[in-house]
PDB file of C-alpha atoms in Angstrom:
ATOM      1  CA  SER A  28       7.339 -10.336  15.209  1.00 77.00           C
ATOM      2  CA  GLN A  29       8.248 -11.109  11.627  1.00 79.00           C
ATOM      3  CA  LYS A  30      11.429  -9.491  10.354  1.00 85.00           C
ATOM      4  CA  ILE A  31      13.290  -9.304   7.075  1.00 90.00           C
ATOM      5  CA  GLU A  32      17.059  -9.120   7.413  1.00 91.00           C
ATOM      6  CA  GLN A  33      19.486  -8.089   4.731  1.00 93.00           C
ATOM      7  CA  ASN A  34      23.201  -7.567   4.983  1.00 84.00           C
ATOM      8  CA  SER A  35      23.640  -3.866   5.625  1.00 79.00           C
ATOM      9  CA  GLU A  36      27.240  -3.906   4.460  1.00 85.00           C
ATOM     10  CA  ALA A  37      27.830  -2.891   0.877  1.00 91.00           C
ATOM     11  CA  LEU A  38      28.757  -5.575  -1.606  1.00 95.00           C
ATOM     12  CA  ASN A  39      31.496  -4.740  -4.108  1.00 96.00           C
ATOM     13  CA  ILE A  40      32.114  -7.058  -7.038  1.00 96.00           C
ATOM     14  CA  GLN A  41      33.958  -6.952 -10.320  1.00 97.00           C
ATOM     15  CA  GLU A  42      32.112  -6.437 -13.576  1.00 97.00           C
ATOM     16  CA  GLY A  43      31.171  -9.714 -15.221  1.00 97.00           C
ATOM     17  CA  LYS A  44      30.933 -11.660 -11.951  1.00 97.00           C
ATOM     18  CA  THR A  45      27.755 -12.936 -10.353  1.00 97.00           C
ATOM     19  CA  ALA A  46      26.424 -10.863  -7.483  1.00 96.00           C
ATOM     20  CA  THR A  47      24.561 -12.758  -4.773  1.00 97.00           C
ATOM     21  CA  LEU A  48      22.460 -10.934  -2.197  1.00 97.00           C
ATOM     22  CA  THR A  49      20.844 -12.561   0.808  1.00 96.00           C
ATOM     23  CA  CYS A  50      17.481 -12.023   2.470  1.00 95.00           C
ATOM     24  CA  ASN A  51      16.605 -13.869   5.673  1.00 94.00           C
ATOM     25  CA  TYR A  52      13.245 -13.909   7.368  1.00 90.00           C
ATOM     26  CA  THR A  53      12.240 -14.884  10.868  1.00 85.00           C
ATOM     27  CA  ASN A  54       9.278 -16.881  12.102  1.00 77.00           C
ATOM     28  CA  TYR A  55       6.737 -17.858   9.474  1.00 75.00           C
ATOM     29  CA  SER A  56       7.289 -18.453   5.798  1.00 76.00           C
ATOM     30  CA  PRO A  57       5.820 -15.599   3.740  1.00 80.00           C
ATOM     31  CA  ALA A  58       3.469 -16.292   0.865  1.00 81.00           C
ATOM     32  CA  TYR A  59       5.506 -14.044  -1.410  1.00 88.00           C
ATOM     33  CA  LEU A  60       8.987 -12.616  -1.447  1.00 91.00           C
ATOM     34  CA  GLN A  61       9.783  -9.702  -3.693  1.00 93.00           C
ATOM     35  CA  TRP A  62      12.970  -8.026  -4.750  1.00 96.00           C
ATOM     36  CA  TYR A  63      13.217  -4.362  -5.666  1.00 97.00           C
ATOM     37  CA  ARG A  64      15.955  -2.111  -6.980  1.00 98.00           C
ATOM     38  CA  GLN A  65      16.329   1.385  -5.581  1.00 97.00           C
ATOM     39  CA  ASP A  66      18.585   4.091  -6.946  1.00 96.00           C
ATOM     40  CA  PRO A  67      19.608   7.038  -4.721  1.00 93.00           C
ATOM     41  CA  GLY A  68      16.765   9.494  -4.201  1.00 91.00           C
ATOM     42  CA  ARG A  69      14.295   7.401  -6.202  1.00 94.00           C
ATOM     43  CA  GLY A  70      11.441   5.036  -5.424  1.00 95.00           C
ATOM     44  CA  PRO A  71      11.985   1.257  -5.460  1.00 96.00           C
ATOM     45  CA  VAL A  72      11.386  -0.559  -8.732  1.00 96.00           C
ATOM     46  CA  PHE A  73       9.872  -4.031  -8.662  1.00 94.00           C
ATOM     47  CA  LEU A  74      12.127  -6.742 -10.122  1.00 96.00           C
ATOM     48  CA  LEU A  75      10.976 -10.230  -9.238  1.00 95.00           C
ATOM     49  CA  LEU A  76       8.464 -12.060  -7.076  1.00 92.00           C
ATOM     50  CA  ILE A  77       8.682 -15.650  -5.866  1.00 92.00           C
ATOM     51  CA  ARG A  78       5.946 -17.626  -4.143  1.00 89.00           C
ATOM     52  CA  GLU A  79       6.552 -19.921  -1.191  1.00 86.00           C
ATOM     53  CA  ASN A  80       5.826 -23.025  -3.273  1.00 89.00           C
ATOM     54  CA  GLU A  81       8.425 -22.010  -5.871  1.00 91.00           C
ATOM     55  CA  LYS A  82      12.109 -22.819  -5.548  1.00 91.00           C
ATOM     56  CA  GLU A  83      13.493 -20.539  -8.220  1.00 96.00           C
ATOM     57  CA  LYS A  84      12.454 -17.730 -10.552  1.00 95.00           C
ATOM     58  CA  ARG A  85      14.405 -16.191 -13.411  1.00 96.00           C
ATOM     59  CA  LYS A  86      14.178 -13.052 -15.489  1.00 95.00           C
ATOM     60  CA  GLU A  87      16.946 -12.283 -17.952  1.00 96.00           C
ATOM     61  CA  ARG A  88      20.159 -11.964 -15.852  1.00 97.00           C
ATOM     62  CA  LEU A  89      18.272 -12.138 -12.562  1.00 98.00           C
ATOM     63  CA  LYS A  90      17.534 -15.219 -10.498  1.00 98.00           C
ATOM     64  CA  VAL A  91      15.757 -15.543  -7.168  1.00 97.00           C
ATOM     65  CA  THR A  92      15.629 -18.616  -4.963  1.00 96.00           C
ATOM     66  CA  PHE A  93      13.427 -19.345  -1.978  1.00 93.00           C
ATOM     67  CA  ASP A  94      14.511 -21.863   0.653  1.00 90.00           C
ATOM     68  CA  THR A  95      11.851 -22.326   3.322  1.00 87.00           C
ATOM     69  CA  THR A  96      14.100 -24.648   5.321  1.00 89.00           C
ATOM     70  CA  LEU A  97      16.813 -22.029   5.655  1.00 90.00           C
ATOM     71  CA  LYS A  98      14.241 -19.197   5.798  1.00 90.00           C
ATOM     72  CA  GLN A  99      16.182 -17.463   3.103  1.00 92.00           C
ATOM     73  CA  SER A 100      15.951 -15.972  -0.354  1.00 94.00           C
ATOM     74  CA  LEU A 101      18.964 -15.404  -2.576  1.00 96.00           C
ATOM     75  CA  PHE A 102      19.035 -12.849  -5.368  1.00 97.00           C
ATOM     76  CA  HIS A 103      21.588 -13.348  -8.125  1.00 97.00           C
ATOM     77  CA  ILE A 104      22.665 -11.002 -10.901  1.00 98.00           C
ATOM     78  CA  THR A 105      24.782 -12.804 -13.471  1.00 97.00           C
ATOM     79  CA  ALA A 106      27.296 -11.037 -15.739  1.00 97.00           C
ATOM     80  CA  SER A 107      26.991  -7.966 -13.542  1.00 97.00           C
ATOM     81  CA  GLN A 108      27.517  -4.500 -15.004  1.00 97.00           C
ATOM     82  CA  PRO A 109      28.300  -1.118 -13.427  1.00 97.00           C
ATOM     83  CA  ALA A 110      24.713  -0.112 -14.299  1.00 97.00           C
ATOM     84  CA  ASP A 111      23.519  -2.764 -11.822  1.00 98.00           C
ATOM     85  CA  SER A 112      24.960  -0.698  -8.968  1.00 98.00           C
ATOM     86  CA  ALA A 113      22.073   0.200  -6.670  1.00 97.00           C
ATOM     87  CA  THR A 114      20.457  -0.781  -3.399  1.00 97.00           C
ATOM     88  CA  TYR A 115      18.395  -3.957  -3.546  1.00 97.00           C
ATOM     89  CA  LEU A 116      15.456  -4.416  -1.203  1.00 97.00           C
ATOM     90  CA  CYS A 117      13.787  -7.630  -0.192  1.00 95.00           C
ATOM     91  CA  ALA A 118      10.159  -7.595   0.940  1.00 93.00           C
ATOM     92  CA  GLN A 119       7.657 -10.158   2.072  1.00 90.00           C
ATOM     93  CA  SER A 120       3.902 -10.291   2.045  1.00 84.00           C
ATOM     94  CA  ALA A 121       1.399 -12.864   3.178  1.00 76.00           C
ATOM     95  CA  SER A 122      -1.957 -13.976   1.907  1.00 70.00           C
ATOM     96  CA  GLY A 123      -4.918 -12.319   3.564  1.00 66.00           C
ATOM     97  CA  THR A 124      -3.005  -9.226   4.616  1.00 69.00           C
ATOM     98  CA  TYR A 125      -2.027  -5.993   2.966  1.00 75.00           C
ATOM     99  CA  LYS A 126       1.046  -5.715   5.088  1.00 80.00           C
ATOM    100  CA  TYR A 127       4.445  -5.772   3.429  1.00 88.00           C
ATOM    101  CA  ILE A 128       7.630  -6.032   5.459  1.00 89.00           C
ATOM    102  CA  PHE A 129      10.757  -4.616   3.870  1.00 92.00           C
ATOM    103  CA  GLY A 130      14.383  -5.203   4.634  1.00 93.00           C
ATOM    104  CA  THR A 131      16.708  -2.231   4.884  1.00 93.00           C
ATOM    105  CA  GLY A 132      18.443  -3.182   1.654  1.00 95.00           C
ATOM    106  CA  THR A 133      21.920  -4.127   0.507  1.00 96.00           C
ATOM    107  CA  ARG A 134      23.963  -1.703  -1.557  1.00 96.00           C
ATOM    108  CA  LEU A 135      25.662  -3.307  -4.530  1.00 97.00           C
ATOM    109  CA  LYS A 136      28.555  -1.687  -6.329  1.00 97.00           C
ATOM    110  CA  VAL A 137      29.827  -3.257  -9.545  1.00 97.00           C
ATOM    111  CA  LEU A 138      33.371  -2.164 -10.325  1.00 96.00           C
ATOM    112  CA  ALA A 139      34.435  -1.678 -13.942  1.00 94.00           C
TER     113      ALA A 139
ATOM    114  CA  ASP B  28       3.490   0.022 -17.654  1.00 69.00           C
ATOM    115  CA  VAL B  29       2.188   1.011 -14.255  1.00 67.00           C
ATOM    116  CA  LYS B  30       2.740   4.624 -13.495  1.00 91.00           C
ATOM    117  CA  VAL B  31       2.609   6.102 -10.013  1.00 96.00           C
ATOM    118  CA  THR B  32       3.193   9.818  -9.747  1.00 96.00           C
ATOM    119  CA  GLN B  33       3.708  12.021  -6.734  1.00 96.00           C
ATOM    120  CA  SER B  34       2.917  15.707  -6.644  1.00 92.00           C
ATOM    121  CA  SER B  35       6.362  16.945  -5.619  1.00 93.00           C
ATOM    122  CA  ARG B  36       9.908  15.597  -5.690  1.00 95.00           C
ATOM    123  CA  TYR B  37      11.149  18.030  -3.079  1.00 96.00           C
ATOM    124  CA  LEU B  38       9.229  19.997  -0.478  1.00 97.00           C
ATOM    125  CA  VAL B  39      10.338  22.341   2.294  1.00 97.00           C
ATOM    126  CA  LYS B  40       7.817  23.272   4.986  1.00 97.00           C
ATOM    127  CA  ARG B  41       7.877  25.018   8.309  1.00 97.00           C
ATOM    128  CA  THR B  42       7.042  23.448  11.653  1.00 98.00           C
ATOM    129  CA  GLY B  43       3.310  23.559  12.299  1.00 97.00           C
ATOM    130  CA  GLU B  44       2.260  23.825   8.665  1.00 97.00           C
ATOM    131  CA  LYS B  45      -0.333  21.483   7.201  1.00 97.00           C
ATOM    132  CA  VAL B  46       1.225  19.472   4.385  1.00 97.00           C
ATOM    133  CA  PHE B  47      -0.499  17.605   1.570  1.00 97.00           C
ATOM    134  CA  LEU B  48       1.263  14.910  -0.447  1.00 98.00           C
ATOM    135  CA  GLU B  49      -0.617  13.654  -3.476  1.00 97.00           C
ATOM    136  CA  CYS B  50      -0.254  10.339  -5.255  1.00 97.00           C
ATOM    137  CA  VAL B  51      -1.918   9.190  -8.466  1.00 97.00           C
ATOM    138  CA  GLN B  52      -1.765   5.774 -10.132  1.00 96.00           C
ATOM    139  CA  ASP B  53      -3.002   4.953 -13.607  1.00 94.00           C
ATOM    140  CA  MET B  54      -3.469   1.165 -13.405  1.00 88.00           C
ATOM    141  CA  ASP B  55      -6.833   0.945 -11.675  1.00 90.00           C
ATOM    142  CA  HIS B  56      -5.228  -0.705  -8.632  1.00 90.00           C
ATOM    143  CA  GLU B  57      -7.377  -1.235  -5.582  1.00 90.00           C
ATOM    144  CA  ASN B  58      -4.553  -1.006  -3.066  1.00 91.00           C
ATOM    145  CA  MET B  59      -2.517   2.088  -2.347  1.00 94.00           C
ATOM    146  CA  PHE B  60       0.099   2.722   0.327  1.00 95.00           C
ATOM    147  CA  TRP B  61       2.090   5.497   1.945  1.00 97.00           C
ATOM    148  CA  TYR B  62       5.529   4.742   3.381  1.00 97.00           C
ATOM    149  CA  ARG B  63       8.307   6.795   4.810  1.00 97.00           C
ATOM    150  CA  GLN B  64      11.917   5.779   4.348  1.00 96.00           C
ATOM    151  CA  ASP B  65      14.698   6.779   6.706  1.00 94.00           C
ATOM    152  CA  PRO B  66      18.339   5.658   6.694  1.00 88.00           C
ATOM    153  CA  GLY B  67      18.822   2.431   8.623  1.00 85.00           C
ATOM    154  CA  LEU B  68      15.104   1.986   9.219  1.00 88.00           C
ATOM    155  CA  GLY B  69      13.919   0.873   5.816  1.00 87.00           C
ATOM    156  CA  LEU B  70      10.407   1.484   4.567  1.00 93.00           C
ATOM    157  CA  ARG B  71       7.790   1.916   7.245  1.00 94.00           C
ATOM    158  CA  LEU B  72       4.096   1.809   6.438  1.00 94.00           C
ATOM    159  CA  ILE B  73       2.095   4.859   7.459  1.00 96.00           C
ATOM    160  CA  TYR B  74      -1.335   4.050   5.986  1.00 96.00           C
ATOM    161  CA  PHE B  75      -2.839   1.939   3.284  1.00 93.00           C
ATOM    162  CA  SER B  76      -6.138   1.922   1.462  1.00 94.00           C
ATOM    163  CA  TYR B  77      -7.815  -1.068  -0.170  1.00 90.00           C
ATOM    164  CA  ASP B  78     -10.726   0.806  -1.717  1.00 90.00           C
ATOM    165  CA  VAL B  79     -12.200   4.256  -2.137  1.00 93.00           C
ATOM    166  CA  LYS B  80     -12.859   5.862   1.247  1.00 90.00           C
ATOM    167  CA  MET B  81     -11.339   2.830   3.010  1.00 92.00           C
ATOM    168  CA  LYS B  82      -8.133   3.127   4.979  1.00 93.00           C
ATOM    169  CA  GLU B  83      -6.193   1.286   7.605  1.00 92.00           C
ATOM    170  CA  LYS B  84      -3.381   2.367   9.858  1.00 94.00           C
ATOM    171  CA  GLY B  85       0.065   1.044   9.258  1.00 92.00           C
ATOM    172  CA  ASP B  86       2.942   0.894  11.694  1.00 91.00           C
ATOM    173  CA  ILE B  87       3.482   4.634  12.232  1.00 95.00           C
ATOM    174  CA  PRO B  88       0.218   6.554  11.642  1.00 96.00           C
ATOM    175  CA  GLU B  89       0.696   9.127  14.403  1.00 96.00           C
ATOM    176  CA  GLY B  90       0.768  12.674  13.069  1.00 96.00           C
ATOM    177  CA  TYR B  91      -0.603  11.636   9.679  1.00 98.00           C
ATOM    178  CA  SER B  92      -3.982  11.214   8.045  1.00 97.00           C
ATOM    179  CA  VAL B  93      -5.021  10.088   4.566  1.00 97.00           C
ATOM    180  CA  SER B  94      -7.781  10.607   2.068  1.00 97.00           C
ATOM    181  CA  ARG B  95      -8.954   8.463  -0.809  1.00 97.00           C
ATOM    182  CA  GLU B  96     -11.916  10.000  -2.587  1.00 96.00           C
ATOM    183  CA  LYS B  97     -11.147   8.467  -5.996  1.00 96.00           C
ATOM    184  CA  LYS B  98      -9.659   5.108  -6.835  1.00 95.00           C
ATOM    185  CA  GLU B  99      -6.606   6.538  -8.568  1.00 96.00           C
ATOM    186  CA  ARG B 100      -5.702   9.141  -5.949  1.00 97.00           C
ATOM    187  CA  PHE B 101      -4.370   8.712  -2.416  1.00 97.00           C
ATOM    188  CA  SER B 102      -3.362  11.712  -0.335  1.00 97.00           C
ATOM    189  CA  LEU B 103      -1.198  11.881   2.757  1.00 98.00           C
ATOM    190  CA  ILE B 104      -1.757  14.775   5.142  1.00 98.00           C
ATOM    191  CA  LEU B 105       0.585  15.962   7.830  1.00 97.00           C
ATOM    192  CA  GLU B 106      -1.765  17.833  10.142  1.00 94.00           C
ATOM    193  CA  SER B 107       0.955  19.890  11.824  1.00 97.00           C
ATOM    194  CA  ALA B 108       4.384  19.222  10.409  1.00 97.00           C
ATOM    195  CA  SER B 109       7.225  18.580  12.832  1.00 97.00           C
ATOM    196  CA  THR B 110      10.958  18.258  12.268  1.00 97.00           C
ATOM    197  CA  ASN B 111      10.845  14.511  12.987  1.00 97.00           C
ATOM    198  CA  GLN B 112       8.667  14.132   9.917  1.00 98.00           C
ATOM    199  CA  THR B 113      11.558  15.129   7.681  1.00 98.00           C
ATOM    200  CA  SER B 114      11.900  12.073   5.484  1.00 97.00           C
ATOM    201  CA  MET B 115      11.474  10.502   2.056  1.00 97.00           C
ATOM    202  CA  TYR B 116       7.804   9.717   1.448  1.00 98.00           C
ATOM    203  CA  LEU B 117       6.931   6.964  -0.982  1.00 98.00           C
ATOM    204  CA  CYS B 118       3.556   6.122  -2.430  1.00 97.00           C
ATOM    205  CA  ALA B 119       2.853   2.684  -3.877  1.00 96.00           C
ATOM    206  CA  SER B 120       0.011   0.800  -5.469  1.00 94.00           C
ATOM    207  CA  SER B 121      -0.627  -2.880  -6.011  1.00 90.00           C
ATOM    208  CA  PRO B 122      -3.130  -5.085  -7.796  1.00 83.00           C
ATOM    209  CA  PRO B 123      -5.705  -6.981  -5.732  1.00 77.00           C
ATOM    210  CA  GLU B 124      -4.211  -9.223  -3.055  1.00 66.00           C
ATOM    211  CA  GLY B 125      -2.615 -12.290  -4.550  1.00 56.00           C
ATOM    212  CA  SER B 126      -0.037 -10.900  -6.939  1.00 59.00           C
ATOM    213  CA  GLY B 127       2.223  -9.372  -4.325  1.00 78.00           C
ATOM    214  CA  GLU B 128       4.286  -6.795  -6.145  1.00 86.00           C
ATOM    215  CA  GLN B 129       4.079  -3.096  -5.401  1.00 91.00           C
ATOM    216  CA  TYR B 130       4.689  -0.213  -7.776  1.00 93.00           C
ATOM    217  CA  PHE B 131       6.255   2.882  -6.290  1.00 96.00           C
ATOM    218  CA  GLY B 132       6.226   6.528  -7.167  1.00 97.00           C
ATOM    219  CA  PRO B 133       9.453   8.544  -7.425  1.00 96.00           C
ATOM    220  CA  GLY B 134       9.205   9.757  -3.832  1.00 96.00           C
ATOM    221  CA  THR B 135       8.884  13.143  -2.159  1.00 97.00           C
ATOM    222  CA  ARG B 136      11.795  14.377  -0.093  1.00 97.00           C
ATOM    223  CA  LEU B 137      10.155  16.461   2.626  1.00 98.00           C
ATOM    224  CA  THR B 138      12.182  18.760   4.845  1.00 98.00           C
ATOM    225  CA  VAL B 139      10.501  20.390   7.838  1.00 98.00           C
ATOM    226  CA  THR B 140      12.414  23.324   9.303  1.00 97.00           C
TER     227      THR B 140
END
């Protein structure tokens, strides 16, 4: 069955550096991949969506790539700040279904 | 901005009680979802609804039921709460299929003792 895999280990980086988080999927290529931010005890907040026919999407300091050959999406935060510290979730959805599959998330900590 | 609200942030119930979790969205979205989130397991879909009075089971519907009488409101019901239903419950809504993103409420941390 389809799975979304994210690195469960926390990622620590220095302020000002670029954080790169990885999301791998198995089997079929999803129609959409989404990235969400989740703070402790709160609901996820939608950040970016990329379609399978798109290679890259940007929004301010955020960038998402989608590589169907590698079955992978990368999420980048440039010029990272301590306020970017959170857990980031990757999710996929497919056309014709209401089913979303979420990864377990990667915790990012940006050190001042 | 889309706003999804949930009736309680924290809830403590006893085993065997009937529990109602309410969710309201203000963006006229057709689709609404209930998830539970547990450490190491990620978000798991309990039920979703694509229209008023329409519902479909997700991955873990056992022990739960739902109600959608109005487009903006989606309720999750725990018929007889058990300790293994202690979890974070998240409601979400999304526009009609095609846009992909979901908008989540703040979550309800339910503890069943």
